[in-house]
Rosetta silent file (secondary structure, phi, psi, omega in degrees, C-alpha in Angstrom):
SEQUENCE: MEPKAPRESRTTLTDLVLPSETNPLNNLFGGELLARMDRAASIAARRHSRRIVVTASVNHVAFNKAVPLGSVVTVEASVSRAFKSSMEIFLDVWVEDRESGRRTKANEAIYTFVAVDETGMPVQIPPLEPETDLEKERFAAALRRKQLSLVLAGKMKPNEATELKALFDN
SCORE:     score description
SCORE:     0.000 S_00000001
   1 L     0.000  141.743  178.595   61.056   44.411   86.004 S_00000001
   2 L   -76.026  135.610  176.399   62.662   41.006   86.119 S_00000001
   3 L   -64.397  152.923  176.781   62.701   39.316   89.543 S_00000001
   4 E  -121.130  154.050  176.727   66.045   38.797   91.233 S_00000001
   5 L   -91.934  152.071  177.452   67.195   36.051   93.574 S_00000001
   6 H   -54.953  -33.284 -178.820   68.561   36.807   97.064 S_00000001
   7 H   -60.870  -24.865 -179.679   71.946   35.385   96.008 S_00000001
   8 H   -71.496  -19.170  179.133   72.326   38.302   93.593 S_00000001
   9 L  -103.870   -7.768 -173.169   72.414   40.715   96.543 S_00000001
  10 L   -53.313  130.419 -178.422   74.466   38.541   98.899 S_00000001
  11 E  -132.420  134.155  178.490   77.205   40.548  100.556 S_00000001
  12 E  -126.456  122.082  175.325   79.919   39.298  102.899 S_00000001
  13 E  -116.136  125.189  179.478   82.116   41.666  104.919 S_00000001
  14 E  -122.479  134.921 -176.852   84.918   40.147  106.987 S_00000001
  15 E  -153.809  167.331  178.994   87.108   42.149  109.346 S_00000001
  16 E   -99.679  144.386  176.310   89.202   41.940  112.475 S_00000001
  17 L   -87.539  117.027 -176.285   88.113   43.420  115.830 S_00000001
  18 L  -100.568  160.540 -177.547   90.764   45.983  116.838 S_00000001
  19 H   -56.249  -36.928 -177.861   91.406   47.540  120.281 S_00000001
  20 H   -70.613   -8.759 -177.899   89.970   50.953  119.317 S_00000001
  21 H  -105.147   11.037 -174.905   86.638   49.239  118.489 S_00000001
  22 E  -115.944  158.568  177.607   86.131   47.570  121.869 S_00000001
  23 L   -88.109 -178.429 -179.363   84.505   48.430  125.175 S_00000001
  24 L   -61.587  -16.127  176.379   86.148   48.089  128.627 S_00000001
  25 L   -91.269    7.503 -178.968   85.371   44.332  128.556 S_00000001
  26 L    62.794   33.962  173.436   87.409   44.024  125.329 S_00000001
  27 E  -114.534  152.018  179.635   84.326   43.182  123.262 S_00000001
  28 E   -55.754  131.570  174.362   83.273   44.898  120.052 S_00000001
  29 L   -57.157  138.606  176.211   81.148   48.011  120.672 S_00000001
  30 H   -58.765  -39.946 -179.884   77.519   47.391  119.715 S_00000001
  31 H   -64.909  -33.554  177.003   77.527   50.617  117.705 S_00000001
  32 H   -66.423  -41.802  178.092   80.557   49.445  115.729 S_00000001
  33 H   -66.042  -40.134  177.130   78.741   46.230  114.857 S_00000001
  34 H   -58.950  -41.018  179.396   75.643   48.222  113.865 S_00000001
  35 H   -65.246  -41.195  178.451   77.775   50.323  111.503 S_00000001
  36 H   -64.046  -41.649  178.861   79.311   47.218  109.924 S_00000001
  37 H   -65.353  -39.325  179.264   75.854   45.710  109.472 S_00000001
  38 H   -62.562  -41.080  178.462   74.554   48.950  107.952 S_00000001
  39 H   -64.337  -45.905 -179.909   77.383   48.954  105.399 S_00000001
  40 H   -63.933  -42.804  179.517   76.791   45.316  104.427 S_00000001
  41 H   -64.033  -38.830  179.153   73.020   45.863  104.207 S_00000001
  42 H   -61.932  -43.244  179.254   73.547   48.972  102.090 S_00000001
  43 H   -65.354  -43.317  178.727   75.667   47.048   99.593 S_00000001
  44 H   -60.690  -44.413  179.892   73.091   44.223   99.436 S_00000001
  45 H   -63.724  -40.508  179.544   70.262   46.731   98.859 S_00000001
  46 H   -66.439  -39.826  178.715   72.256   48.500   96.155 S_00000001
  47 H   -63.048  -37.132  179.892   73.041   45.200   94.434 S_00000001
  48 H   -71.965  -47.582 -172.046   69.336   44.338   94.352 S_00000001
  49 H   -88.726  -26.698 -172.731   68.006   47.722   93.263 S_00000001
  50 L    56.973   34.809  179.243   70.990   49.127   91.363 S_00000001
  51 L  -133.141  172.707  170.052   69.927   52.499   92.745 S_00000001
  52 E   -65.407  137.697  178.990   70.970   54.868   95.530 S_00000001
  53 E  -128.612  148.097  178.218   69.718   53.372   98.796 S_00000001
  54 E  -129.280  147.027  177.362   69.102   54.854  102.228 S_00000001
  55 E   -71.603  123.136  178.062   68.563   53.191  105.581 S_00000001
  56 E   -95.066  -39.860  179.682   64.895   53.511  106.504 S_00000001
  57 E  -163.692  156.748  168.761   64.931   51.531  109.752 S_00000001
  58 E  -107.203  104.277 -170.623   66.701   49.013  111.884 S_00000001
  59 E   -81.087  -31.766 -175.026   63.824   46.650  112.578 S_00000001
  60 E  -159.204  135.805  171.867   65.541   44.094  114.754 S_00000001
  61 E  -139.590  131.649  175.899   68.961   43.523  116.269 S_00000001
  62 E  -121.595  112.559  175.487   69.900   40.617  118.514 S_00000001
  63 E   -92.282   84.883 -173.338   73.231   40.862  120.311 S_00000001
  64 L   -86.324  -25.743 -175.924   73.338   37.197  121.309 S_00000001
  65 L  -145.187  135.303  177.187   77.064   36.719  121.770 S_00000001
  66 L   -65.472  148.690  178.798   79.900   39.094  122.569 S_00000001
  67 L  -111.723  102.887 -172.731   82.501   39.581  119.854 S_00000001
  68 E   -74.997  156.876  175.281   85.904   39.623  121.574 S_00000001
  69 L   -50.383  135.949  177.638   88.983   41.649  120.700 S_00000001
  70 L    86.949   -7.249 -179.508   91.041   40.004  117.970 S_00000001
  71 L   -71.176  152.098  167.667   88.126   38.026  116.561 S_00000001
  72 E   -92.250  121.253 -178.577   87.478   37.678  112.879 S_00000001
  73 E  -116.382  134.722 -178.932   83.885   38.830  112.415 S_00000001
  74 E  -121.872  128.909  176.568   81.871   38.223  109.258 S_00000001
  75 E  -108.731  122.641  177.349   78.636   40.006  108.371 S_00000001
  76 E  -112.556  128.735 -176.695   76.494   38.292  105.733 S_00000001
  77 E  -132.684  144.329  170.565   73.609   40.265  104.225 S_00000001
  78 E  -157.098  155.009  178.736   71.030   39.636  101.533 S_00000001
  79 E   -68.070  129.872  178.785   67.662   41.013  100.519 S_00000001
  80 E  -103.045  -21.133  175.891   64.910   38.939  102.131 S_00000001
  81 E  -161.610  140.714  174.720   61.932   40.755  100.560 S_00000001
  82 E  -115.805  133.374  176.730   61.433   43.544   98.040 S_00000001
  83 L  -108.120 -147.525 -177.669   58.364   45.746   98.125 S_00000001
  84 L   -67.606  -57.115  178.576   57.592   48.723   95.836 S_00000001
  85 L  -126.341   -9.940 -179.031   60.611   50.872   96.709 S_00000001
  86 E  -106.188  159.289  177.462   61.720   49.370  100.007 S_00000001
  87 E  -145.278  143.770  176.778   63.503   46.154  100.759 S_00000001
  88 E   -94.478  135.487  179.044   64.182   44.165  103.887 S_00000001
  89 E  -116.934  125.667  177.344   67.748   42.989  104.413 S_00000001
  90 E  -101.140  132.508 -177.857   68.439   40.061  106.736 S_00000001
  91 E  -122.189  138.346  172.643   71.896   39.931  108.294 S_00000001
  92 E  -118.351  136.310 -179.808   73.762   37.134  110.049 S_00000001
  93 E  -116.062  128.691 -176.536   76.910   37.873  112.037 S_00000001
  94 E  -119.703  143.848  175.202   79.511   35.163  112.548 S_00000001
  95 E  -117.131  132.212  179.829   82.578   35.035  114.806 S_00000001
  96 E   -96.696  126.253  177.658   85.501   32.858  113.895 S_00000001
  97 L   -63.328  131.402 -175.858   87.304   31.119  116.744 S_00000001
  98 L   -63.316  -31.512 -175.686   90.920   32.274  116.767 S_00000001
  99 L   -95.102  -46.853 -175.398   92.332   28.812  117.421 S_00000001
 100 L   -89.286  -24.095 -175.983   90.001   26.315  115.731 S_00000001
 101 L    82.921   -1.503 -179.415   88.679   28.524  112.918 S_00000001
 102 L   -68.459  135.299  178.990   85.144   27.319  113.718 S_00000001
 103 E   -93.450  137.557  177.592   82.426   29.879  112.940 S_00000001
 104 E  -127.624  135.697  177.141   79.662   30.589  115.448 S_00000001
 105 E   -71.340  123.942 -176.823   76.602   32.738  114.819 S_00000001
 106 E  -104.117  -38.442 -173.664   76.869   35.676  117.198 S_00000001
 107 E  -151.311  166.421  171.778   74.169   38.107  116.112 S_00000001
 108 E  -149.054  161.010 -179.090   71.471   38.830  113.560 S_00000001
 109 E  -156.438  161.175  175.031   69.594   41.872  112.387 S_00000001
 110 E  -131.204  122.235  178.459   66.933   43.073  109.987 S_00000001
 111 E  -115.157  155.046  172.478   67.292   46.431  108.248 S_00000001
 112 E  -120.177  131.094  177.640   64.952   48.199  105.832 S_00000001
 113 E  -120.305  153.614  175.312   66.321   50.252  102.950 S_00000001
 114 E  -121.929  135.313  175.311   64.574   52.426  100.381 S_00000001
 115 E   -86.177  134.749 -177.504   65.806   52.935   96.830 S_00000001
 116 E  -133.512  162.205  174.278   65.751   56.567   95.750 S_00000001
 117 L   -89.138 -172.694 -176.386   66.626   58.672   92.730 S_00000001
 118 L   -66.158  -15.071  177.917   69.148   61.524   92.694 S_00000001
 119 L   -98.659    0.786  178.951   66.576   63.858   94.279 S_00000001
 120 L    89.101    7.998  179.532   65.836   61.482   97.146 S_00000001
 121 L   -87.663  137.615  179.479   62.443   60.343   95.836 S_00000001
 122 E   -58.848  143.626  178.899   61.581   56.637   96.198 S_00000001
 123 L  -128.671  154.051 -179.495   61.832   54.558   93.019 S_00000001
 124 L   -67.786  145.736  179.969   60.458   51.171   92.058 S_00000001
 125 L  -124.412  162.393  178.836   62.713   48.153   92.524 S_00000001
 126 L   -66.778  150.222  174.192   62.703   44.623   91.092 S_00000001
 127 L   -70.221  164.425  179.075   60.700   41.941   92.891 S_00000001
 128 E  -110.166  138.283  177.807   62.529   39.211   94.812 S_00000001
 129 L  -121.982   98.426 -178.420   62.180   35.531   94.024 S_00000001
 130 L   -67.228  150.267 -177.468   63.453   33.365   96.897 S_00000001
 131 L  -115.813  -47.545 -176.256   65.012   30.010   96.021 S_00000001
 132 L   -86.577  166.580  177.939   66.042   28.132   99.170 S_00000001
 133 H   -60.503  -42.858  178.779   63.826   27.082  102.075 S_00000001
 134 H   -62.681  -43.288  178.218   65.495   29.649  104.350 S_00000001
 135 H   -62.056  -39.826  178.779   65.003   32.403  101.762 S_00000001
 136 H   -66.538  -38.693  177.703   61.331   31.438  101.407 S_00000001
 137 H   -64.530  -46.943  179.761   60.877   31.489  105.191 S_00000001
 138 H   -66.836  -35.999  177.966   62.490   34.917  105.512 S_00000001
 139 H   -61.016  -49.184 -179.376   60.488   36.186  102.509 S_00000001
 140 H   -64.774  -43.291 -179.017   57.161   35.174  104.104 S_00000001
 141 H   -65.540  -29.852 -179.507   58.109   36.538  107.528 S_00000001
 142 H   -62.183  -37.924  179.068   59.094   39.894  106.003 S_00000001
 143 H   -67.296  -39.656  177.117   55.512   40.580  104.930 S_00000001
 144 H   -63.086  -42.139  178.706   54.247   39.851  108.457 S_00000001
 145 H   -63.436  -40.693  179.706   56.865   42.202  109.903 S_00000001
 146 H   -64.809  -44.296  179.442   55.894   44.919  107.421 S_00000001
 147 H   -63.061  -41.796  178.203   52.200   44.552  108.212 S_00000001
 148 H   -61.002  -44.126  179.170   52.887   44.681  111.958 S_00000001
 149 H   -60.649  -43.301  179.877   54.971   47.826  111.485 S_00000001
 150 H   -66.950  -39.071  178.038   52.210   49.483  109.436 S_00000001
 151 H   -64.203  -47.211 -179.036   49.529   48.552  111.989 S_00000001
 152 H   -63.801  -30.502  179.429   51.622   49.906  114.877 S_00000001
 153 L   -84.745   -2.575 -178.997   52.277   53.126  112.943 S_00000001
 154 L    75.852   17.075 -178.570   48.553   53.555  112.268 S_00000001
 155 L   -97.970   -4.376  177.361   49.071   53.230  108.504 S_00000001
 156 L  -144.949  138.404  176.334   47.123   49.975  108.202 S_00000001
 157 L   -76.031  141.106 -178.532   43.983   48.815  109.942 S_00000001
 158 H   -53.489  -36.982 -178.524   44.494   45.601  111.928 S_00000001
 159 H   -71.809  -10.629  176.871   41.745   43.813  109.972 S_00000001
 160 H   -90.471  -10.977 -177.675   43.680   44.547  106.739 S_00000001
 161 L   -83.005   73.993 -171.993   46.807   42.779  108.002 S_00000001
 162 H   -60.453  -39.332 -178.806   45.908   39.463  106.387 S_00000001
 163 H   -68.901  -35.558  176.740   49.262   37.752  106.987 S_00000001
 164 H   -69.318  -43.848  179.802   49.188   38.657  110.677 S_00000001
 165 H   -59.676  -37.457 -178.372   45.589   37.522  111.052 S_00000001
 166 H   -61.770  -26.008  178.316   46.462   34.176  109.471 S_00000001
 167 H   -65.947  -28.538 -174.014   48.836   33.491  112.372 S_00000001
 168 H  -107.806   -6.468 -177.353   45.902   33.526  114.801 S_00000001
 169 L   -92.337   58.023  177.874   43.101   32.074  112.652 S_00000001
 170 L  -133.935    0.000    0.000   43.602   28.408  113.430 S_00000001
């Protein structure tokens, strides 16, 4: 399979925060933001794999800034690493100031998706070839996150987690 660049999966979803989507403090419900991120990540994963994709895990979510009622919120997603059938999707969430139009990063998340066939069985996906410095950084970190997850799940022995060990071998 030919490698793909992260830009080929890049997905941008922009929407307005409406009253029915807010909590009593008039900020976007966390669950609503999670759903928006899941949709953007799903599209990015599908663009990379060109297969049916399913959410395998939400590895990390940081709710760093509230998203107020009436805000324009943008979710940007792209594949940060592709493995055999799974792929990590890194998401950045931006809030646009209503008056100045200035964008501020509000949140970020990392999702894992698996490409499957019509029967739900995992299928091989193309490798990812990062281009920018940020893409290369996220690509390298994705392997460490995967190894940590496998060690914690008991699916990999700690001494086999070479990328994790390299962090401490200095």
